[in-house]
Amino acid sequence: GESVGLHLPTLSVQEGDNSIINCAYSNSASDYFIWYKQESGKGPQFIIDIRSNMDKRQGQRVTVLLNKTVKHLSLQIAATQPGDSAVYFCAENSGSARQLTFGSGTQLTVLP
Amino acid sequence: DGGITQSPKYLFRKEGQNVTLSCEQNLNHDAMYWYRQDPGQGLRLIYYSQIVNDFQKGDIAEGYSVSREKKESFPLTVTSAQKNPTAFYLCASSIQGSTEAFFGQGTRLTVV
């Protein structure tokens, strides 16, 4: 079946630096790609999404880039803060009911 | 406050028993979902419902059952047929067709 995966399971960055979290996908038919943040013991929170006909979208301190040629998605977090420490999931939105297919996640740790 | 509420937060079950996890939302969302999350892994879809009195199996429905008698409620029953039920269960809801799913805080089920 189709899958969504991540390049690295863990990422450590210094506070104040920029973070880049990568994700590879295989389903070319997906309409949307979404990034979620999950803090320990909590449910995922929506961060930002991008439609498949776009290549870049910016939010507050976050930017998502989509490269359909190589089926690659990335989340950039500017000026990373301690509160950004969490697991980040990419997901693709597919199917008639718009259910999400999640990758396995990247644990982001912000170092003081 | 609008939101999605799961209860209980922690649940212990003896082998061979059925157990029901509660999920309630007051966001007036049509679509609701149940996901299972195992340690270090992404979310896998168990069941989803687009409308009252209708639901479909997700990727790992075996050993689970759901009902959708009310728009606000989507309870999940973990039956004795589920061979490895210990996991973190997440319920979500969304506006039909939206990419943004709102998650509850999860129920951690442990079989003892």
PDB file of C-alpha atoms in Angstrom:
ATOM      1  CA  GLY A   1       0.000   0.000   0.000  1.00  0.00           C
ATOM      2  CA  GLU A   2       0.930   3.663  -0.037  1.00  0.00           C
ATOM      3  CA  SER A   3       3.065   4.974   2.777  1.00  0.00           C
ATOM      4  CA  VAL A   4       4.376   8.142   4.286  1.00  0.00           C
ATOM      5  CA  GLY A   5       7.781   7.989   5.933  1.00  0.00           C
ATOM      6  CA  LEU A   6      10.379  10.151   7.586  1.00  0.00           C
ATOM      7  CA  HIS A   7      14.123  10.298   7.007  1.00  0.00           C
ATOM      8  CA  LEU A   8      15.247  10.522  10.622  1.00  0.00           C
ATOM      9  CA  PRO A   9      13.636   9.408  13.864  1.00  0.00           C
ATOM     10  CA  THR A  10      15.362  12.083  16.021  1.00  0.00           C
ATOM     11  CA  LEU A  11      16.629  15.625  15.569  1.00  0.00           C
ATOM     12  CA  SER A  12      18.414  17.842  18.106  1.00  0.00           C
ATOM     13  CA  VAL A  13      18.871  21.572  17.573  1.00  0.00           C
ATOM     14  CA  GLN A  14      20.165  24.457  19.635  1.00  0.00           C
ATOM     15  CA  GLU A  15      17.630  26.929  20.933  1.00  0.00           C
ATOM     16  CA  GLY A  16      17.370  29.785  18.475  1.00  0.00           C
ATOM     17  CA  ASP A  17      18.540  27.784  15.472  1.00  0.00           C
ATOM     18  CA  ASN A  18      16.283  26.791  12.601  1.00  0.00           C
ATOM     19  CA  SER A  19      14.962  23.227  12.416  1.00  0.00           C
ATOM     20  CA  ILE A  20      14.243  21.236   9.279  1.00  0.00           C
ATOM     21  CA  ILE A  21      12.203  18.053   9.495  1.00  0.00           C
ATOM     22  CA  ASN A  22      11.921  15.934   6.368  1.00  0.00           C
ATOM     23  CA  CYS A  23       9.357  13.501   5.089  1.00  0.00           C
ATOM     24  CA  ALA A  24       9.101  11.265   2.018  1.00  0.00           C
ATOM     25  CA  TYR A  25       5.803  10.113   0.584  1.00  0.00           C
ATOM     26  CA  SER A  26       4.848   7.643  -2.105  1.00  0.00           C
ATOM     27  CA  ASN A  27       1.226   8.406  -3.010  1.00  0.00           C
ATOM     28  CA  SER A  28       1.294  10.803  -5.947  1.00  0.00           C
ATOM     29  CA  ALA A  29      -2.498  11.113  -5.807  1.00  0.00           C
ATOM     30  CA  SER A  30      -2.635  12.770  -2.378  1.00  0.00           C
ATOM     31  CA  ASP A  31      -4.399  16.123  -2.365  1.00  0.00           C
ATOM     32  CA  TYR A  32      -2.969  17.551   0.820  1.00  0.00           C
ATOM     33  CA  PHE A  33       0.012  17.072   3.059  1.00  0.00           C
ATOM     34  CA  ILE A  34      -0.178  18.041   6.686  1.00  0.00           C
ATOM     35  CA  TRP A  35       2.205  18.490   9.567  1.00  0.00           C
ATOM     36  CA  TYR A  36       1.174  17.650  13.128  1.00  0.00           C
ATOM     37  CA  LYS A  37       2.957  18.246  16.432  1.00  0.00           C
ATOM     38  CA  GLN A  38       2.493  15.807  19.294  1.00  0.00           C
ATOM     39  CA  GLU A  39       3.698  16.577  22.791  1.00  0.00           C
ATOM     40  CA  SER A  40       4.288  13.728  25.191  1.00  0.00           C
ATOM     41  CA  GLY A  41       1.078  12.068  26.353  1.00  0.00           C
ATOM     42  CA  LYS A  42      -1.146  14.325  24.271  1.00  0.00           C
ATOM     43  CA  GLY A  43      -3.012  14.180  21.016  1.00  0.00           C
ATOM     44  CA  PRO A  44      -1.488  15.614  17.816  1.00  0.00           C
ATOM     45  CA  GLN A  45      -2.053  19.261  17.002  1.00  0.00           C
ATOM     46  CA  PHE A  46      -2.409  20.590  13.470  1.00  0.00           C
ATOM     47  CA  ILE A  47       0.470  22.863  12.463  1.00  0.00           C
ATOM     48  CA  ILE A  48       0.154  23.581   8.772  1.00  0.00           C
ATOM     49  CA  ASP A  49      -0.960  21.948   5.548  1.00  0.00           C
ATOM     50  CA  ILE A  50      -0.113  22.343   1.900  1.00  0.00           C
ATOM     51  CA  ARG A  51      -2.123  21.501  -1.138  1.00  0.00           C
ATOM     52  CA  SER A  52      -0.529  19.306  -3.774  1.00  0.00           C
ATOM     53  CA  ASN A  53      -0.604  22.108  -6.380  1.00  0.00           C
ATOM     54  CA  MET A  54       1.585  24.337  -4.195  1.00  0.00           C
ATOM     55  CA  ASP A  55       5.303  24.131  -3.461  1.00  0.00           C
ATOM     56  CA  LYS A  56       5.572  26.406  -0.440  1.00  0.00           C
ATOM     57  CA  ARG A  57       3.380  27.669   2.343  1.00  0.00           C
ATOM     58  CA  GLN A  58       4.289  29.804   5.319  1.00  0.00           C
ATOM     59  CA  GLY A  59       2.752  30.114   8.740  1.00  0.00           C
ATOM     60  CA  GLN A  60       3.857  31.664  11.973  1.00  0.00           C
ATOM     61  CA  ARG A  61       7.531  30.621  12.348  1.00  0.00           C
ATOM     62  CA  VAL A  62       6.898  27.565  10.160  1.00  0.00           C
ATOM     63  CA  THR A  63       7.298  26.924   6.457  1.00  0.00           C
ATOM     64  CA  VAL A  64       6.330  23.785   4.595  1.00  0.00           C
ATOM     65  CA  LEU A  65       7.998  22.921   1.295  1.00  0.00           C
ATOM     66  CA  LEU A  66       6.668  20.359  -1.146  1.00  0.00           C
ATOM     67  CA  ASN A  67       8.793  18.851  -3.897  1.00  0.00           C
ATOM     68  CA  LYS A  68       6.538  16.661  -5.997  1.00  0.00           C
ATOM     69  CA  THR A  69       9.345  15.659  -8.342  1.00  0.00           C
ATOM     70  CA  VAL A  70      11.106  13.698  -5.622  1.00  0.00           C
ATOM     71  CA  LYS A  71       8.011  13.222  -3.422  1.00  0.00           C
ATOM     72  CA  HIS A  72       9.522  15.080  -0.524  1.00  0.00           C
ATOM     73  CA  LEU A  73       7.984  17.278   2.138  1.00  0.00           C
ATOM     74  CA  SER A  74       9.766  19.365   4.750  1.00  0.00           C
ATOM     75  CA  LEU A  75       8.834  21.464   7.747  1.00  0.00           C
ATOM     76  CA  GLN A  76      11.072  24.361   8.660  1.00  0.00           C
ATOM     77  CA  ILE A  77      10.783  25.932  12.109  1.00  0.00           C
ATOM     78  CA  ALA A  78      12.466  29.298  12.526  1.00  0.00           C
ATOM     79  CA  ALA A  79      14.183  30.281  15.790  1.00  0.00           C
ATOM     80  CA  THR A  80      13.396  26.996  17.493  1.00  0.00           C
ATOM     81  CA  GLN A  81      12.200  27.321  21.067  1.00  0.00           C
ATOM     82  CA  PRO A  82      12.059  24.834  23.974  1.00  0.00           C
ATOM     83  CA  GLY A  83       8.303  24.609  23.497  1.00  0.00           C
ATOM     84  CA  ASP A  84       8.893  23.204  20.032  1.00  0.00           C
ATOM     85  CA  SER A  85      10.247  19.971  21.518  1.00  0.00           C
ATOM     86  CA  ALA A  86       7.809  17.276  20.425  1.00  0.00           C
ATOM     87  CA  VAL A  87       7.257  14.538  17.878  1.00  0.00           C
ATOM     88  CA  TYR A  88       6.409  15.875  14.439  1.00  0.00           C
ATOM     89  CA  PHE A  89       4.342  13.812  12.026  1.00  0.00           C
ATOM     90  CA  CYS A  90       3.745  14.348   8.384  1.00  0.00           C
ATOM     91  CA  ALA A  91       0.502  13.005   7.001  1.00  0.00           C
ATOM     92  CA  GLU A  92      -1.158  12.728   3.652  1.00  0.00           C
ATOM     93  CA  ASN A  93      -4.827  13.279   3.098  1.00  0.00           C
ATOM     94  CA  SER A  94      -6.353  10.690   0.849  1.00  0.00           C
ATOM     95  CA  GLY A  95      -9.501   8.691   0.397  1.00  0.00           C
ATOM     96  CA  SER A  96     -13.064   9.791  -0.008  1.00  0.00           C
ATOM     97  CA  ALA A  97     -13.504  10.420   3.710  1.00  0.00           C
ATOM     98  CA  ARG A  98     -10.321  12.442   3.909  1.00  0.00           C
ATOM     99  CA  GLN A  99      -8.729  10.113   6.389  1.00  0.00           C
ATOM    100  CA  LEU A 100      -5.111  10.759   7.167  1.00  0.00           C
ATOM    101  CA  THR A 101      -2.153   8.453   6.622  1.00  0.00           C
ATOM    102  CA  PHE A 102       0.605   9.242   9.102  1.00  0.00           C
ATOM    103  CA  GLY A 103       4.330   8.712   9.009  1.00  0.00           C
ATOM    104  CA  SER A 104       6.211   7.353  12.025  1.00  0.00           C
ATOM    105  CA  GLY A 105       7.307  10.750  13.370  1.00  0.00           C
ATOM    106  CA  THR A 106      10.496  12.669  14.168  1.00  0.00           C
ATOM    107  CA  GLN A 107      11.371  13.515  17.765  1.00  0.00           C
ATOM    108  CA  LEU A 108      12.632  17.104  17.885  1.00  0.00           C
ATOM    109  CA  THR A 109      14.697  18.025  20.944  1.00  0.00           C
ATOM    110  CA  VAL A 110      15.655  21.647  21.551  1.00  0.00           C
ATOM    111  CA  LEU A 111      18.927  22.012  23.446  1.00  0.00           C
ATOM    112  CA  PRO A 112      19.499  24.992  25.777  1.00  0.00           C
TER     113      PRO A 112
ATOM    114  CA  ASP B   1     -15.083  25.616  25.244  1.00  0.00           C
ATOM    115  CA  GLY B   2     -15.398  23.657  22.026  1.00  0.00           C
ATOM    116  CA  GLY B   3     -13.332  20.561  21.721  1.00  0.00           C
ATOM    117  CA  ILE B   4     -13.044  16.835  21.636  1.00  0.00           C
ATOM    118  CA  THR B   5     -12.952  14.823  24.847  1.00  0.00           C
ATOM    119  CA  GLN B   6     -11.763  11.305  25.392  1.00  0.00           C
ATOM    120  CA  SER B   7     -12.308   9.328  28.561  1.00  0.00           C
ATOM    121  CA  PRO B   8     -10.878   7.781  30.550  1.00  0.00           C
ATOM    122  CA  LYS B   9      -7.272   8.938  30.214  1.00  0.00           C
ATOM    123  CA  TYR B  10      -5.945   5.615  31.510  1.00  0.00           C
ATOM    124  CA  LEU B  11      -7.716   2.267  31.283  1.00  0.00           C
ATOM    125  CA  PHE B  12      -6.732  -1.172  32.454  1.00  0.00           C
ATOM    126  CA  ARG B  13      -8.359  -4.300  31.107  1.00  0.00           C
ATOM    127  CA  LYS B  14      -8.054  -7.947  31.935  1.00  0.00           C
ATOM    128  CA  GLU B  15      -7.447 -10.335  29.094  1.00  0.00           C
ATOM    129  CA  GLY B  16     -10.660 -11.604  27.567  1.00  0.00           C
ATOM    130  CA  GLN B  17     -12.713  -8.548  28.503  1.00  0.00           C
ATOM    131  CA  ASN B  18     -14.311  -6.042  26.196  1.00  0.00           C
ATOM    132  CA  VAL B  19     -13.784  -2.366  26.986  1.00  0.00           C
ATOM    133  CA  THR B  20     -15.322   0.801  25.548  1.00  0.00           C
ATOM    134  CA  LEU B  21     -13.458   4.070  25.040  1.00  0.00           C
ATOM    135  CA  SER B  22     -15.482   7.253  24.971  1.00  0.00           C
ATOM    136  CA  CYS B  23     -15.105  10.103  22.467  1.00  0.00           C
ATOM    137  CA  GLU B  24     -17.327  13.181  22.508  1.00  0.00           C
ATOM    138  CA  GLN B  25     -17.066  16.385  20.454  1.00  0.00           C
ATOM    139  CA  ASN B  26     -19.018  19.631  20.597  1.00  0.00           C
ATOM    140  CA  LEU B  27     -17.482  21.096  17.436  1.00  0.00           C
ATOM    141  CA  ASN B  28     -20.453  20.102  15.281  1.00  0.00           C
ATOM    142  CA  HIS B  29     -18.123  18.072  13.078  1.00  0.00           C
ATOM    143  CA  ASP B  30     -19.606  15.450  10.793  1.00  0.00           C
ATOM    144  CA  ALA B  31     -16.506  13.267  10.510  1.00  0.00           C
ATOM    145  CA  MET B  32     -14.935  11.348  13.369  1.00  0.00           C
ATOM    146  CA  TYR B  33     -11.991   8.956  13.489  1.00  0.00           C
ATOM    147  CA  TRP B  34     -10.263   6.474  15.757  1.00  0.00           C
ATOM    148  CA  TYR B  35      -6.507   5.917  15.568  1.00  0.00           C
ATOM    149  CA  ARG B  36      -4.173   3.618  17.387  1.00  0.00           C
ATOM    150  CA  GLN B  37      -0.616   4.660  18.264  1.00  0.00           C
ATOM    151  CA  ASP B  38       2.091   2.265  19.391  1.00  0.00           C
ATOM    152  CA  PRO B  39       5.378   3.435  20.972  1.00  0.00           C
ATOM    153  CA  GLY B  40       7.681   5.125  18.477  1.00  0.00           C
ATOM    154  CA  GLN B  41       5.194   4.737  15.662  1.00  0.00           C
ATOM    155  CA  GLY B  42       2.742   6.807  13.735  1.00  0.00           C
ATOM    156  CA  LEU B  43      -1.021   6.683  13.941  1.00  0.00           C
ATOM    157  CA  ARG B  44      -2.975   3.919  12.279  1.00  0.00           C
ATOM    158  CA  LEU B  45      -6.628   4.291  11.359  1.00  0.00           C
ATOM    159  CA  ILE B  46      -9.055   1.892  13.038  1.00  0.00           C
ATOM    160  CA  TYR B  47     -12.489   3.206  12.019  1.00  0.00           C
ATOM    161  CA  TYR B  48     -13.969   6.401  10.675  1.00  0.00           C
ATOM    162  CA  SER B  49     -17.427   7.851  10.324  1.00  0.00           C
ATOM    163  CA  GLN B  50     -18.566  10.554   7.929  1.00  0.00           C
ATOM    164  CA  ILE B  51     -22.132  10.827   9.177  1.00  0.00           C
ATOM    165  CA  VAL B  52     -24.454   9.586  11.894  1.00  0.00           C
ATOM    166  CA  ASN B  53     -25.352   5.899  11.648  1.00  0.00           C
ATOM    167  CA  ASP B  54     -22.592   5.216   9.151  1.00  0.00           C
ATOM    168  CA  PHE B  55     -18.973   4.154   9.611  1.00  0.00           C
ATOM    169  CA  GLN B  56     -16.222   2.387   7.665  1.00  0.00           C
ATOM    170  CA  LYS B  57     -13.296   0.189   8.567  1.00  0.00           C
ATOM    171  CA  GLY B  58      -9.831   1.662   8.516  1.00  0.00           C
ATOM    172  CA  ASP B  59      -6.541  -0.145   8.121  1.00  0.00           C
ATOM    173  CA  ILE B  60      -6.637  -2.137  11.380  1.00  0.00           C
ATOM    174  CA  ALA B  61     -10.318  -2.675  12.249  1.00  0.00           C
ATOM    175  CA  GLU B  62     -10.051  -6.326  13.300  1.00  0.00           C
ATOM    176  CA  GLY B  63     -10.908  -6.765  16.971  1.00  0.00           C
ATOM    177  CA  TYR B  64     -12.596  -3.363  17.246  1.00  0.00           C
ATOM    178  CA  SER B  65     -16.154  -2.110  16.870  1.00  0.00           C
ATOM    179  CA  VAL B  66     -17.734   1.346  16.810  1.00  0.00           C
ATOM    180  CA  SER B  67     -21.128   3.019  16.753  1.00  0.00           C
ATOM    181  CA  ARG B  68     -22.291   6.467  15.646  1.00  0.00           C
ATOM    182  CA  GLU B  69     -25.775   6.931  17.045  1.00  0.00           C
ATOM    183  CA  LYS B  70     -25.239  10.636  17.711  1.00  0.00           C
ATOM    184  CA  LYS B  71     -23.237  13.255  15.840  1.00  0.00           C
ATOM    185  CA  GLU B  72     -21.317  14.164  18.992  1.00  0.00           C
ATOM    186  CA  SER B  73     -20.304  10.664  20.025  1.00  0.00           C
ATOM    187  CA  PHE B  74     -18.156   7.922  18.481  1.00  0.00           C
ATOM    188  CA  PRO B  75     -17.344   5.241  21.073  1.00  0.00           C
ATOM    189  CA  LEU B  76     -14.793   2.534  20.327  1.00  0.00           C
ATOM    190  CA  THR B  77     -15.070  -0.969  21.777  1.00  0.00           C
ATOM    191  CA  VAL B  78     -11.922  -3.024  22.031  1.00  0.00           C
ATOM    192  CA  THR B  79     -13.080  -6.624  22.005  1.00  0.00           C
ATOM    193  CA  SER B  80     -11.422  -9.754  23.308  1.00  0.00           C
ATOM    194  CA  ALA B  81     -10.670 -10.638  19.672  1.00  0.00           C
ATOM    195  CA  GLN B  82      -8.034  -7.878  19.553  1.00  0.00           C
ATOM    196  CA  LYS B  83      -4.846  -9.825  20.237  1.00  0.00           C
ATOM    197  CA  ASN B  84      -2.591  -6.925  21.164  1.00  0.00           C
ATOM    198  CA  PRO B  85      -4.797  -4.138  22.541  1.00  0.00           C
ATOM    199  CA  THR B  86      -2.248  -2.316  24.714  1.00  0.00           C
ATOM    200  CA  ALA B  87      -1.739   1.039  22.981  1.00  0.00           C
ATOM    201  CA  PHE B  88      -2.534   4.746  22.993  1.00  0.00           C
ATOM    202  CA  TYR B  89      -5.912   5.407  21.351  1.00  0.00           C
ATOM    203  CA  LEU B  90      -6.695   8.740  19.741  1.00  0.00           C
ATOM    204  CA  CYS B  91     -10.036  10.050  18.591  1.00  0.00           C
ATOM    205  CA  ALA B  92     -10.315  12.900  16.113  1.00  0.00           C
ATOM    206  CA  SER B  93     -12.985  14.890  14.337  1.00  0.00           C
ATOM    207  CA  SER B  94     -13.084  17.192  11.359  1.00  0.00           C
ATOM    208  CA  ILE B  95     -15.371  19.208   9.156  1.00  0.00           C
ATOM    209  CA  GLN B  96     -16.256  17.029   6.179  1.00  0.00           C
ATOM    210  CA  GLY B  97     -13.595  17.498   3.522  1.00  0.00           C
ATOM    211  CA  SER B  98     -11.243  19.519   5.734  1.00  0.00           C
ATOM    212  CA  THR B  99      -7.569  18.684   6.156  1.00  0.00           C
ATOM    213  CA  GLU B 100      -7.549  19.862   9.763  1.00  0.00           C
ATOM    214  CA  ALA B 101      -8.422  17.111  12.211  1.00  0.00           C
ATOM    215  CA  PHE B 102      -8.854  17.943  15.886  1.00  0.00           C
ATOM    216  CA  PHE B 103      -7.581  15.296  18.254  1.00  0.00           C
ATOM    217  CA  GLY B 104      -8.559  14.375  21.777  1.00  0.00           C
ATOM    218  CA  GLN B 105      -5.965  13.864  24.489  1.00  0.00           C
ATOM    219  CA  GLY B 106      -6.000  10.115  24.064  1.00  0.00           C
ATOM    220  CA  THR B 107      -6.736   7.037  26.166  1.00  0.00           C
ATOM    221  CA  ARG B 108      -3.896   4.775  27.202  1.00  0.00           C
ATOM    222  CA  LEU B 109      -5.180   1.208  27.364  1.00  0.00           C
ATOM    223  CA  THR B 110      -3.188  -1.449  29.156  1.00  0.00           C
ATOM    224  CA  VAL B 111      -4.099  -5.123  29.268  1.00  0.00           C
ATOM    225  CA  VAL B 112      -3.131  -6.736  32.547  1.00  0.00           C
TER     226      VAL B 112
END
